[in-house]
Amino acid sequence: MATTIELNEQQQRAATFGCIIGTDATIADTTITEVSSKRGVDSGPLLIIAGAGTGKTNTLAHRAAHLIINGVSSERILLMTFSRRAANELAHRAQRIVSQTFKTSQTPQPINIPWVGTFHSVANRLLRLHGKSIGLDTGFSILDRDDAADQIDVLRHELGYTTLKKRFPKKATCLSIYSRCVNAQAPLKDIIETQFPWCADWQNELTQLYKRYVQIKIEQSCLDYDDLLLYWYYMTEEPQLVTTINQLFDHVLVDEYQDTNILQSQILLRLFPQGKGLTVVGDDAQSIYSFRSAEVENILQFPAHFTPPATVITLAQNYRSTQAILDLSNTLLAESKEGYQKTLISHQHYKGAAKPKLITVEDDKAQAQYIIEQLLQARESGTALRRQAVLFRSSHHSDKLEVELIRHDIPFVKYGGLKFLEAAHVKDMLCILRWADNPKHRLSGFRVLKLMTGVGPQTAQKALDYLELQQFSFLALQGFKPPNQCKEQWQTLLELLHSVHHHQTPWQGQADQIKQWYEKILEEIYDDAFVRIGDLEQLVEISQQSVSRERFLSELTLDPPTASSDLSQDPHLDDDFLILSTIHSAKGQEWTNVFILNVADGNFPNEFACGSDKAIEEERRLLYVGITRAKQNLHLIQPFKYWVPEQQRYGDRHVYGAKSRFLTTAVCDTLENTFFPLRYEEDSTPHSNLKLTVDVRKKLEAFWE
């Protein structure tokens, strides 16, 4: 049976837009040869507005499948999402749909969609192919965010900015400003004024810092995340390159378009100015990443970029939440001043489904008590902990709850913890591999050299200078005199780097070869070396999945995995655990029961958004995203008062939570209002009945006589 039967009317329209063969009836019991004689696609630009839970991924996969069924070569489809895993999942679904569409024995050969990935990974591939045309060394290395920040920190020191009497912005702030300028294509002055006003006195110094940062990257054949898009953007200024790239693709499908920044949008519009074959999918109501330079205007203005305007198809059938939850989300969005109008309708039609609850509590301790009671009740009723989630605006909002969860022996996972590639020993091993891959990668070389006994920053810098004079030949470093303590390590390292760089060891064995060398140093540096070796083995195993060293390093940097150590409890102790997550990290997820903390002004909306109408609307969208993660039960919790991190050091200080401006009369009408009182635990220790024998007050007074 053709899988397109699963699509509703709006999804079917979107999936078959521009296709000659667009219904199951025209395909069923039809041979491939018969289909080939009448298939075709004539598609202008298409915008699919996919509300929360409306089957966006399924629709996009069917769109790709229908293009292939209608004669578009799968190798000429570009499929871009914001994570490699999501892109691969879309490609696999499309393959299954094509295979299942025909009822005859003439099953098509397995299809291959080679151009699948994120904006950054696609940029990486195109730059490797065509970078020489714009003066780029196509053997470049990619700096991850930490490496880029470290490089900026080195330059801050070299330029003397760390010794100034007045505090200069830290490396992370400097990198954030730089990234905003690049991705928003905005002048430094504008970004500082609007986003970093406390850095206004440093505009000239920052300009010099960024100039030097760009020079260093060019000298070392390195690109950071932002460069991948920036170089691709500059490639689109060359008409011949635009033609060359355009000829690679007949159709481009872009997921999560509301999360694109100006640079990404401009790349697409420059490559496909007429919009032919361009399909973008997204939901303006879920545009919540402005802090990453995402621009909601990209999706709002998309139709107007083309003549005639792009076709807009809205998906409103929700397959996740009860209608009671959708009534709340619809009402919240209806009060917005911008965006595409849509009213989500529940496919499930739960009869008698409870309204979402608005719970008023005294403080964050009562908030924690309420959540724990509800969690355990739901668990006893058959809803596992992992099907429940606590969401919050900012990571610190869950501090008190985490303490109470531990006290009550409730295991949990908190998203946004330490990432796999942030672990020091993993970064060490990757730096060895990066340096072997690119001897000009000075930052990696600096870190690797300092691993050895007796090698400090000065020795490492001199060795790298010597390497540069020797035209970056690793074996030439044998002429550099290392400290006596590490002569043996030094020699084996040079032999290792030379062997890996020149592929004397095949790629599949290189990561393991590096691990064997590094393990001896690991045991000297870390007390828990045995535990860390497990991560290195995992890294070696991951490397076996890549066809080349360049592909491994690029993909690992652009789409890093997370570690099992993200779990706040040992995962082997309990196979069930609660989910804690910021709403930003929860996007795309769903749970049976959802609790949203601190729904009060100052948190929703965030206090820093209150001076801007645009920022307030993003806060509204953020709350909407949190609400629409819930399938059956939703709890919004508003405390009378709560503590903030900046004040905790001063003791028992708190702020009173004003009612959220989003909780209007209309919104509250969709909620069930309840007050949950703080329940004090009784002290079971018996009171002392001993007769008083010491007058403490007299002793205290006598102390000062």
XYZ file of C-alpha atoms in Angstrom:
705
model
C 0.000 0.000 0.000
C 1.354 3.428 -0.868
C 2.518 5.275 2.200
C 1.102 8.592 0.981
C -2.305 7.422 2.290
C -0.926 8.468 5.692
C -0.862 12.100 4.627
C -3.729 14.465 5.306
C -4.980 16.868 2.644
C -2.563 19.737 3.448
C 0.417 17.381 3.741
C -0.492 15.752 0.418
C -0.638 19.164 -1.282
C 2.779 20.069 0.069
C 4.366 16.719 -0.770
C 3.108 16.655 -4.362
C 3.381 20.380 -5.174
C 4.344 20.754 -8.833
C 4.391 16.990 -9.431
C 2.500 15.473 -12.370
C 2.092 12.201 -10.481
C 0.656 13.247 -7.190
C -1.857 10.725 -5.878
C -1.789 7.104 -4.801
C -4.412 6.213 -7.396
C -2.103 7.209 -10.249
C 0.729 5.050 -8.882
C -1.001 1.947 -7.486
C -0.570 -1.179 -9.641
C 1.553 0.841 -12.071
C 4.928 -0.313 -13.359
C 7.991 1.882 -13.162
C 8.109 2.033 -16.954
C 4.510 3.272 -17.112
C 5.190 5.874 -14.463
C 8.320 7.046 -16.271
C 6.294 7.881 -19.364
C 4.112 10.454 -17.617
C 6.074 11.783 -14.658
C 7.551 15.258 -14.230
C 7.929 18.236 -11.900
C 7.300 21.914 -12.572
C 7.783 23.535 -9.207
C 8.265 27.152 -8.262
C 9.209 28.274 -4.737
C 7.204 26.642 -1.944
C 6.920 27.601 1.734
C 5.419 24.984 4.064
C 4.308 26.493 7.380
C 4.323 23.487 9.702
C 2.795 24.146 13.123
C 4.047 22.243 16.144
C 3.358 18.506 15.921
C 1.861 18.665 12.425
C 4.048 15.972 10.836
C 6.670 18.244 9.281
C 9.315 15.541 8.963
C 6.892 13.062 7.400
C 5.712 15.679 4.904
C 9.229 16.689 3.918
C 10.264 13.047 3.456
C 7.234 12.483 1.203
C 8.134 15.643 -0.710
C 11.608 14.241 -1.440
C 10.117 10.839 -2.352
C 7.574 12.364 -4.741
C 10.291 14.318 -6.514
C 12.191 11.059 -7.103
C 9.017 9.228 -8.181
C 8.422 12.029 -10.680
C 11.807 11.605 -12.307
C 14.103 13.902 -10.337
C 17.482 12.223 -9.844
C 18.091 11.614 -6.147
C 21.688 12.753 -6.707
C 20.397 16.171 -7.774
C 18.398 16.823 -4.601
C 19.971 18.935 -1.854
C 18.410 18.257 1.567
C 19.454 20.574 4.395
C 18.458 20.516 8.054
C 20.030 21.788 11.282
C 21.482 18.438 12.352
C 23.128 15.672 10.353
C 21.057 13.007 12.106
C 17.816 14.751 11.127
C 18.998 15.003 7.521
C 19.932 11.326 7.380
C 16.585 10.345 8.907
C 14.763 12.340 6.214
C 16.805 10.674 3.489
C 16.115 7.179 4.874
C 12.393 7.873 5.123
C 12.313 9.102 1.535
C 14.041 5.916 0.403
C 11.481 3.739 2.208
C 8.582 5.690 0.745
C 9.853 5.282 -2.819
C 10.409 1.557 -2.287
C 6.948 1.056 -0.807
C 5.061 3.189 -3.321
C 4.954 0.673 -6.161
C 2.741 -2.411 -5.788
C 4.515 -4.330 -8.525
C 7.470 -6.681 -8.253
C 9.630 -4.119 -10.044
C 11.020 -2.625 -6.866
C 13.376 0.267 -7.619
C 17.054 -0.042 -6.814
C 18.028 1.477 -3.432
C 18.270 5.206 -3.965
C 21.092 7.419 -2.786
C 20.713 11.066 -1.769
C 24.357 12.132 -1.457
C 23.747 15.819 -0.789
C 22.307 15.615 2.705
C 23.422 17.585 5.763
C 23.501 20.851 7.645
C 24.252 24.249 6.104
C 27.754 24.029 7.562
C 28.469 20.493 6.331
C 27.217 21.303 2.821
C 29.360 24.455 2.844
C 32.339 22.332 3.882
C 31.837 19.970 0.914
C 31.382 22.768 -1.604
C 34.461 24.607 -0.341
C 36.532 21.436 -0.645
C 35.368 21.187 -4.273
C 35.485 24.826 -5.376
C 37.446 26.727 -2.718
C 40.516 27.193 -4.918
C 38.436 29.449 -7.171
C 38.279 31.993 -4.347
C 41.834 31.526 -3.101
C 41.080 29.016 -0.349
C 43.429 26.155 0.553
C 41.026 23.209 0.231
C 43.032 21.236 2.803
C 41.801 23.583 5.538
C 41.081 22.511 9.117
C 37.905 23.478 10.956
C 38.094 25.167 14.342
C 35.373 24.231 16.790
C 33.965 26.909 19.099
C 36.429 26.175 21.896
C 39.406 26.289 19.542
C 38.209 29.559 18.041
C 37.776 31.084 21.515
C 41.241 29.883 22.539
C 42.777 31.409 19.423
C 41.124 34.730 20.195
C 42.411 34.480 23.764
C 45.986 34.032 22.487
C 45.572 37.110 20.283
C 44.102 39.143 23.157
C 47.305 38.462 25.035
C 49.611 39.123 22.063
C 47.938 42.481 21.391
C 48.349 43.489 25.023
C 44.642 43.692 25.781
C 44.896 41.432 28.847
C 47.229 43.858 30.665
C 45.145 46.986 30.258
C 44.031 48.791 33.397
C 40.410 48.618 32.260
C 38.814 45.169 31.900
C 38.762 43.946 28.279
C 35.971 41.555 27.139
C 36.694 37.867 27.707
C 37.403 35.465 24.859
C 33.859 34.053 24.770
C 32.359 37.544 24.509
C 34.824 38.503 21.777
C 33.907 35.392 19.796
C 30.177 36.013 20.265
C 30.484 39.565 18.938
C 32.520 38.366 15.960
C 30.014 35.596 15.197
C 27.055 37.984 15.389
C 28.715 40.390 12.948
C 29.397 37.618 10.435
C 26.062 35.815 10.629
C 23.941 38.956 10.743
C 26.133 40.647 8.124
C 26.071 43.728 10.324
C 28.800 46.285 11.169
C 30.658 45.841 14.448
C 29.350 49.194 15.669
C 25.704 48.124 15.236
C 26.197 44.754 16.957
C 27.915 46.374 19.935
C 25.209 49.029 20.279
C 22.297 46.588 20.152
C 23.696 43.411 21.724
C 26.858 44.255 23.700
C 26.573 47.903 24.846
C 29.003 47.314 27.745
C 31.738 46.772 25.146
C 31.229 50.158 23.452
C 34.599 51.519 24.621
C 36.477 48.689 22.914
C 35.319 49.035 19.294
C 38.756 49.995 17.919
C 40.554 47.273 19.881
C 38.008 44.648 18.821
C 38.436 45.682 15.188
C 42.193 45.102 15.462
C 41.621 41.799 17.260
C 39.308 40.505 14.543
C 41.663 41.625 11.761
C 44.475 39.646 13.386
C 42.138 36.675 13.983
C 41.282 36.558 10.269
C 44.964 36.800 9.307
C 45.941 33.951 11.651
C 43.246 31.680 10.249
C 44.399 32.353 6.687
C 48.042 31.748 7.615
C 47.199 28.463 9.338
C 44.668 27.257 6.725
C 41.888 27.164 9.325
C 38.212 28.037 9.102
C 35.842 28.473 12.011
C 32.103 27.724 11.941
C 31.214 31.175 10.694
C 33.841 31.063 7.940
C 32.160 28.041 6.359
C 29.050 30.089 5.658
C 30.982 33.276 4.935
C 33.182 31.662 2.270
C 30.117 30.001 0.720
C 28.407 33.398 0.715
C 31.394 34.971 -1.074
C 31.348 32.130 -3.599
C 27.832 33.261 -4.565
C 29.278 36.631 -5.644
C 31.056 34.891 -8.517
C 28.551 34.243 -11.360
C 30.481 31.270 -12.758
C 30.560 29.564 -9.373
C 26.842 30.243 -8.878
C 26.160 28.563 -12.221
C 28.440 25.634 -11.350
C 26.789 25.036 -7.965
C 23.285 25.642 -9.315
C 23.815 22.972 -11.957
C 24.460 20.396 -9.235
C 20.859 20.563 -7.995
C 17.371 20.464 -9.487
C 15.634 20.740 -6.106
C 16.633 22.112 -2.724
C 14.671 21.222 0.435
C 15.434 23.211 3.589
C 14.079 22.230 6.999
C 13.662 24.531 10.050
C 13.827 27.640 7.871
C 12.749 29.832 10.777
C 16.154 29.140 12.354
C 18.222 30.459 9.442
C 20.317 33.595 9.804
C 20.704 36.342 7.221
C 23.841 34.763 5.763
C 22.103 31.419 5.167
C 19.047 33.072 3.662
C 21.163 35.199 1.323
C 23.111 32.137 0.156
C 19.878 30.399 -0.869
C 18.405 33.459 -2.553
C 21.610 34.123 -4.489
C 21.905 30.528 -5.668
C 18.215 30.232 -6.598
C 16.993 33.771 -7.343
C 13.929 32.562 -9.265
C 13.041 30.019 -6.566
C 12.680 27.189 -9.080
C 12.817 23.879 -7.199
C 13.223 25.597 -3.813
C 11.141 24.251 -0.903
C 11.545 25.590 2.634
C 9.757 24.236 5.688
C 9.385 25.834 9.094
C 7.202 27.493 11.681
C 7.603 31.177 12.421
C 5.995 30.505 15.822
C 9.016 28.360 16.741
C 11.702 30.904 15.866
C 13.514 31.077 19.223
C 17.218 31.266 18.380
C 17.912 34.963 17.841
C 20.860 34.603 20.223
C 22.418 32.491 17.450
C 21.563 35.227 14.917
C 18.477 33.373 13.629
C 16.183 35.863 11.910
C 12.429 35.268 11.937
C 12.043 37.754 9.076
C 13.602 35.169 6.753
C 10.496 32.995 6.897
C 8.034 35.877 7.198
C 9.346 37.562 4.045
C 10.192 34.442 2.029
C 7.180 34.572 -0.364
C 7.849 38.207 -1.306
C 11.351 37.473 -2.628
C 9.915 35.915 -5.782
C 7.734 36.990 -8.683
C 5.099 35.642 -8.544
C 5.272 35.158 -4.762
C 6.074 31.721 -3.384
C 3.165 29.373 -2.713
C 2.380 28.988 1.010
C 0.820 25.777 2.376
C -0.037 25.615 6.070
C -0.124 22.366 8.075
C -2.536 22.679 10.997
C -3.483 19.082 11.870
C -1.630 18.352 15.122
C -0.683 14.727 15.874
C 0.792 15.290 19.321
C -1.341 17.200 21.820
C -4.865 17.208 23.170
C -7.194 19.933 21.935
C -7.188 21.470 25.424
C -3.425 22.047 25.165
C -3.796 23.365 21.620
C -6.537 25.772 22.732
C -3.975 27.303 25.077
C -1.242 27.506 22.421
C -3.656 28.887 19.801
C -4.872 31.601 22.169
C -1.321 32.556 23.132
C -0.275 32.915 19.480
C -3.450 34.742 18.470
C -2.349 37.642 20.686
C 0.949 37.967 18.799
C 1.549 41.021 16.638
C 3.290 39.111 13.837
C 3.441 35.808 12.004
C 1.333 33.506 9.847
C -2.108 32.895 11.277
C -2.851 29.249 12.015
C -5.140 27.360 14.361
C -3.869 23.927 15.340
C -6.475 21.169 15.543
C -5.868 17.952 17.463
C -5.970 14.743 15.492
C -6.486 12.786 18.691
C -9.694 14.486 19.875
C -9.338 13.330 23.488
C -12.832 13.441 24.965
C -12.909 15.049 28.369
C -9.198 15.846 28.277
C -8.233 18.016 31.234
C -7.343 21.638 30.739
C -3.692 22.554 31.225
C -3.064 23.637 34.819
C -1.775 26.965 36.063
C -0.319 26.214 39.493
C 0.406 29.057 41.885
C 3.014 28.234 44.541
C 4.696 30.177 47.327
C 8.307 29.721 46.164
C 10.678 27.379 44.348
C 10.640 24.900 47.232
C 6.874 24.520 46.902
C 7.348 24.342 43.146
C 9.707 21.389 43.629
C 7.309 19.707 46.072
C 4.421 19.978 43.615
C 6.441 18.555 40.734
C 7.759 15.618 42.767
C 4.250 14.717 43.989
C 2.878 14.837 40.443
C 5.821 12.893 39.004
C 5.459 10.042 41.460
C 1.666 9.918 41.126
C 1.953 9.737 37.338
C 4.642 7.073 37.609
C 2.424 4.930 39.825
C -0.357 5.369 37.259
C 1.844 3.969 34.512
C 3.588 7.036 33.051
C 7.320 6.336 33.224
C 9.648 9.099 34.361
C 11.262 9.292 30.917
C 7.859 10.204 29.454
C 7.770 13.260 31.700
C 9.785 16.470 31.418
C 10.450 19.631 33.384
C 11.215 22.597 31.122
C 12.594 26.013 32.023
C 13.630 29.313 30.467
C 17.149 29.366 31.928
C 19.358 26.537 33.144
C 19.641 27.802 36.740
C 15.858 27.706 37.201
C 16.064 24.008 38.020
C 18.725 24.333 40.764
C 16.369 23.871 43.723
C 14.412 21.141 41.956
C 17.601 19.167 41.254
C 18.465 19.171 44.954
C 14.985 17.916 45.866
C 15.051 15.237 43.155
C 18.316 13.897 44.566
C 16.853 13.941 48.089
C 13.891 11.902 46.869
C 16.126 9.496 44.912
C 14.588 10.414 41.539
C 17.170 9.984 38.731
C 17.195 12.594 35.999
C 18.966 13.741 32.837
C 19.618 17.440 32.338
C 20.152 18.524 28.773
C 22.865 21.080 28.174
C 25.530 19.395 30.329
C 29.127 18.549 29.447
C 29.517 17.547 25.815
C 31.690 14.647 24.710
C 34.147 16.833 22.800
C 34.529 19.244 25.729
C 36.292 16.614 27.865
C 39.992 17.495 28.154
C 41.321 14.039 27.240
C 39.096 13.831 24.146
C 40.260 17.267 23.013
C 43.882 16.168 23.560
C 43.527 13.174 21.274
C 41.647 15.139 18.611
C 44.319 17.857 18.661
C 46.979 15.229 17.898
C 44.918 14.062 14.923
C 44.172 17.635 13.765
C 47.827 18.631 13.968
C 48.897 15.536 12.037
C 46.271 16.387 9.414
C 47.304 20.047 9.177
C 50.823 20.905 10.449
C 49.892 24.618 10.205
C 47.192 24.150 12.877
C 49.214 25.997 15.498
C 46.594 25.857 18.246
C 46.449 22.060 18.137
C 50.241 21.828 18.015
C 50.535 24.103 21.048
C 48.181 21.884 23.070
C 49.883 18.652 21.983
C 53.408 19.817 22.763
C 52.409 20.955 26.247
C 51.203 17.420 27.026
C 54.810 16.262 27.314
C 56.820 16.443 30.515
C 58.848 19.642 30.826
C 57.288 21.432 27.836
C 55.763 24.754 28.802
C 54.205 27.565 26.735
C 57.562 29.144 25.796
C 59.121 25.887 24.600
C 55.961 25.013 22.661
C 55.938 28.415 20.929
C 59.620 28.110 19.959
C 59.069 24.600 18.605
C 56.152 25.788 16.473
C 58.197 28.699 15.152
C 60.957 26.222 14.255
C 58.433 23.962 12.509
C 57.267 26.892 10.389
C 60.869 27.683 9.376
C 61.264 24.030 8.331
C 58.276 24.246 5.972
C 56.062 22.316 8.431
C 57.982 19.030 8.176
C 57.378 17.055 11.379
C 60.606 15.060 11.106
C 62.540 18.319 10.799
C 61.572 18.964 14.443
C 64.237 16.401 15.307
C 66.615 19.334 14.923
C 64.865 21.160 17.765
C 66.254 20.386 21.213
C 63.410 19.391 23.586
C 63.662 19.269 27.407
C 65.652 16.285 28.676
C 62.612 14.858 30.508
C 60.713 14.186 27.284
C 63.338 13.213 24.704
C 61.817 9.772 24.187
C 58.243 11.106 24.060
C 59.378 13.787 21.622
C 60.883 11.318 19.180
C 57.922 8.934 19.211
C 55.528 11.878 18.754
C 57.381 13.132 15.679
C 57.372 9.654 14.158
C 53.650 9.328 14.909
C 52.784 12.700 13.365
C 54.884 11.991 10.256
C 53.316 8.544 9.826
C 49.737 9.811 10.177
C 50.249 12.914 8.031
C 51.669 10.897 5.125
C 49.164 8.021 5.543
C 51.912 5.488 6.176
C 49.273 3.934 8.398
C 45.897 3.563 6.598
C 43.184 5.904 7.885
C 41.246 3.131 9.656
C 44.222 2.543 11.970
C 45.350 6.116 12.568
C 43.043 6.984 15.480
C 44.004 3.793 17.305
C 47.693 4.491 16.676
C 47.303 7.933 18.239
C 45.373 6.483 21.183
C 48.183 4.047 21.943
C 50.740 6.886 22.083
C 48.486 9.173 24.131
C 47.470 6.518 26.697
C 50.953 6.583 28.253
C 50.717 10.352 28.772
C 47.092 10.080 29.906
C 48.123 7.905 32.854
C 50.596 10.574 33.964
C 48.173 13.503 33.663
C 44.901 12.141 35.079
C 44.122 10.106 38.188
C 41.051 8.481 36.585
C 42.866 7.438 33.392
C 41.058 4.081 33.235
C 37.645 5.787 32.988
C 38.887 8.253 30.381
C 40.369 5.499 28.208
C 36.783 4.307 27.634
C 36.003 7.650 25.972
C 39.069 7.323 23.765
C 37.988 3.849 22.694
C 34.600 5.287 21.820
C 36.332 7.993 19.766
C 38.319 5.355 17.866
C 35.100 3.437 17.219
C 33.407 6.581 15.884
C 36.367 7.180 13.567
C 35.809 3.790 11.907
C 32.483 5.061 10.557
C 34.134 7.748 8.387
C 35.707 7.069 5.022
C 38.568 9.534 5.487
C 40.397 11.594 8.080
C 39.105 14.858 6.614
C 35.508 13.607 6.700
C 35.892 12.388 10.286
C 37.375 15.640 11.593
C 34.876 17.789 9.694
C 31.778 15.867 10.750
C 32.915 15.532 14.352
C 33.441 19.291 14.560
C 30.259 20.260 12.726
C 27.927 17.732 14.368
C 29.494 16.549 17.659
C 27.990 13.687 19.700
C 27.117 14.089 23.358
C 28.459 11.899 26.118
C 26.619 9.400 28.270
C 28.148 11.388 31.131
C 25.406 13.960 30.520
C 23.355 11.769 32.856
C 23.208 13.239 36.326
C 22.893 9.757 37.822
C 24.740 6.582 36.831
C 22.582 5.236 33.958
C 23.284 1.658 35.035
C 21.571 2.196 38.388
C 18.129 2.899 36.955
C 16.779 2.470 33.452
C 14.132 5.162 34.025
C 14.866 8.837 34.563
C 13.177 12.225 34.434
C 14.030 14.740 31.706
C 15.145 18.241 32.707
C 15.719 20.641 29.839
C 15.803 24.247 28.798
C 13.034 24.960 26.307
C 15.634 25.807 23.671
C 17.078 22.294 24.022
C 13.605 20.697 24.106
C 12.550 21.930 20.668
C 11.522 18.994 18.492
C 10.839 16.729 21.491
C 7.580 15.587 23.119
C 6.485 14.050 26.433
C 3.228 12.818 27.955
C 3.518 15.140 30.968
C 5.278 18.516 30.880
C 5.992 20.969 33.704
C 7.136 24.520 32.890
C 8.873 26.378 35.721
C 8.675 30.039 36.744
C 5.964 31.321 34.390
C 6.194 34.881 35.710
C 7.407 38.223 34.395
C 11.172 38.295 34.597
C 11.298 34.691 33.384
C 8.445 34.552 30.871
C 9.148 36.973 29.365
C 12.762 37.194 30.426
C 13.672 40.480 32.119
C 16.237 41.314 29.431
C 13.559 41.150 26.722
C 11.226 43.668 28.274
C 12.634 46.696 26.452
C 11.998 45.363 22.950
C 8.745 44.398 21.235
C 10.676 42.040 18.959
C 12.286 40.303 21.925
C 8.919 40.023 23.713
C 7.465 38.247 20.686
C 10.345 35.774 20.713
C 9.661 35.111 24.402
C 6.033 34.414 23.475
C 7.211 31.937 20.844
C 9.514 30.315 23.401
C 6.611 29.738 25.784
C 4.587 28.385 22.853
C 7.342 25.870 22.082
C 7.350 24.744 25.717
C 3.568 24.337 25.770
C 3.448 22.328 22.556
C 5.949 19.728 23.867
C 3.106 18.275 26.003
C 0.957 15.442 24.680
C -1.646 14.950 27.431
C -0.877 16.873 30.620
C 0.633 20.328 31.000
C 1.479 22.232 34.197
C 2.490 25.903 34.132
C 3.873 26.925 37.522
C 3.972 30.512 38.783
C 5.737 31.167 42.114
C 5.032 34.169 44.344
C 8.773 34.522 44.865
C 11.970 32.878 43.729
C 15.697 33.212 44.238
C 18.128 34.307 41.552
C 21.789 33.244 41.265
C 23.217 36.751 41.586
C 21.581 37.137 44.987
C 22.113 33.679 46.474
C 25.562 34.568 47.724
C 23.990 37.209 49.952
C 21.761 34.733 51.743
C 17.969 34.669 51.944
C 17.177 37.192 49.214
C 14.520 36.750 46.607
C 12.368 38.549 44.071
C 8.591 38.489 43.855
C 7.199 37.023 40.668
C 4.824 39.392 38.911
C 2.118 37.747 36.842
C 3.360 37.006 33.339
C 2.038 39.448 30.757
C 1.348 36.401 28.553
C -1.274 35.159 31.043
C -4.042 37.409 29.740
C -7.704 36.860 30.534
C -8.200 34.941 27.292
C -5.187 32.713 27.972
C -6.233 32.072 31.577
C -9.673 30.987 30.375
C -7.986 27.977 28.753
C -6.272 27.025 32.038
C -7.378 25.386 35.270
C -6.150 27.592 38.120
C -4.913 25.902 41.313
C -2.968 26.956 44.419
C -0.450 24.507 45.875
C 0.565 25.338 49.473
C 4.067 24.756 50.793
C 4.064 21.686 53.050
C 6.610 21.815 55.839
C 8.203 18.598 56.935
C 7.671 17.798 60.598
C 10.752 17.377 62.767
C 10.586 13.856 64.193
C 13.242 14.567 66.835
C 11.596 14.507 70.341
C 11.720 17.749 72.336
C 14.081 17.814 75.283
C 12.453 17.834 78.777
C 15.725 18.351 80.614
C 15.754 21.010 83.340
C 17.734 24.121 82.384
C 21.094 24.144 84.172
C 22.985 26.773 82.175
C 21.814 30.359 81.578
C 23.191 30.971 78.077
C 21.958 34.548 77.918
C 23.890 35.543 81.013
C 27.039 33.984 79.609
C 26.660 35.922 76.365
C 26.128 39.200 78.188
C 29.062 38.497 80.509
C 31.357 37.994 77.509
C 31.187 41.745 76.784
C 31.579 43.017 80.350
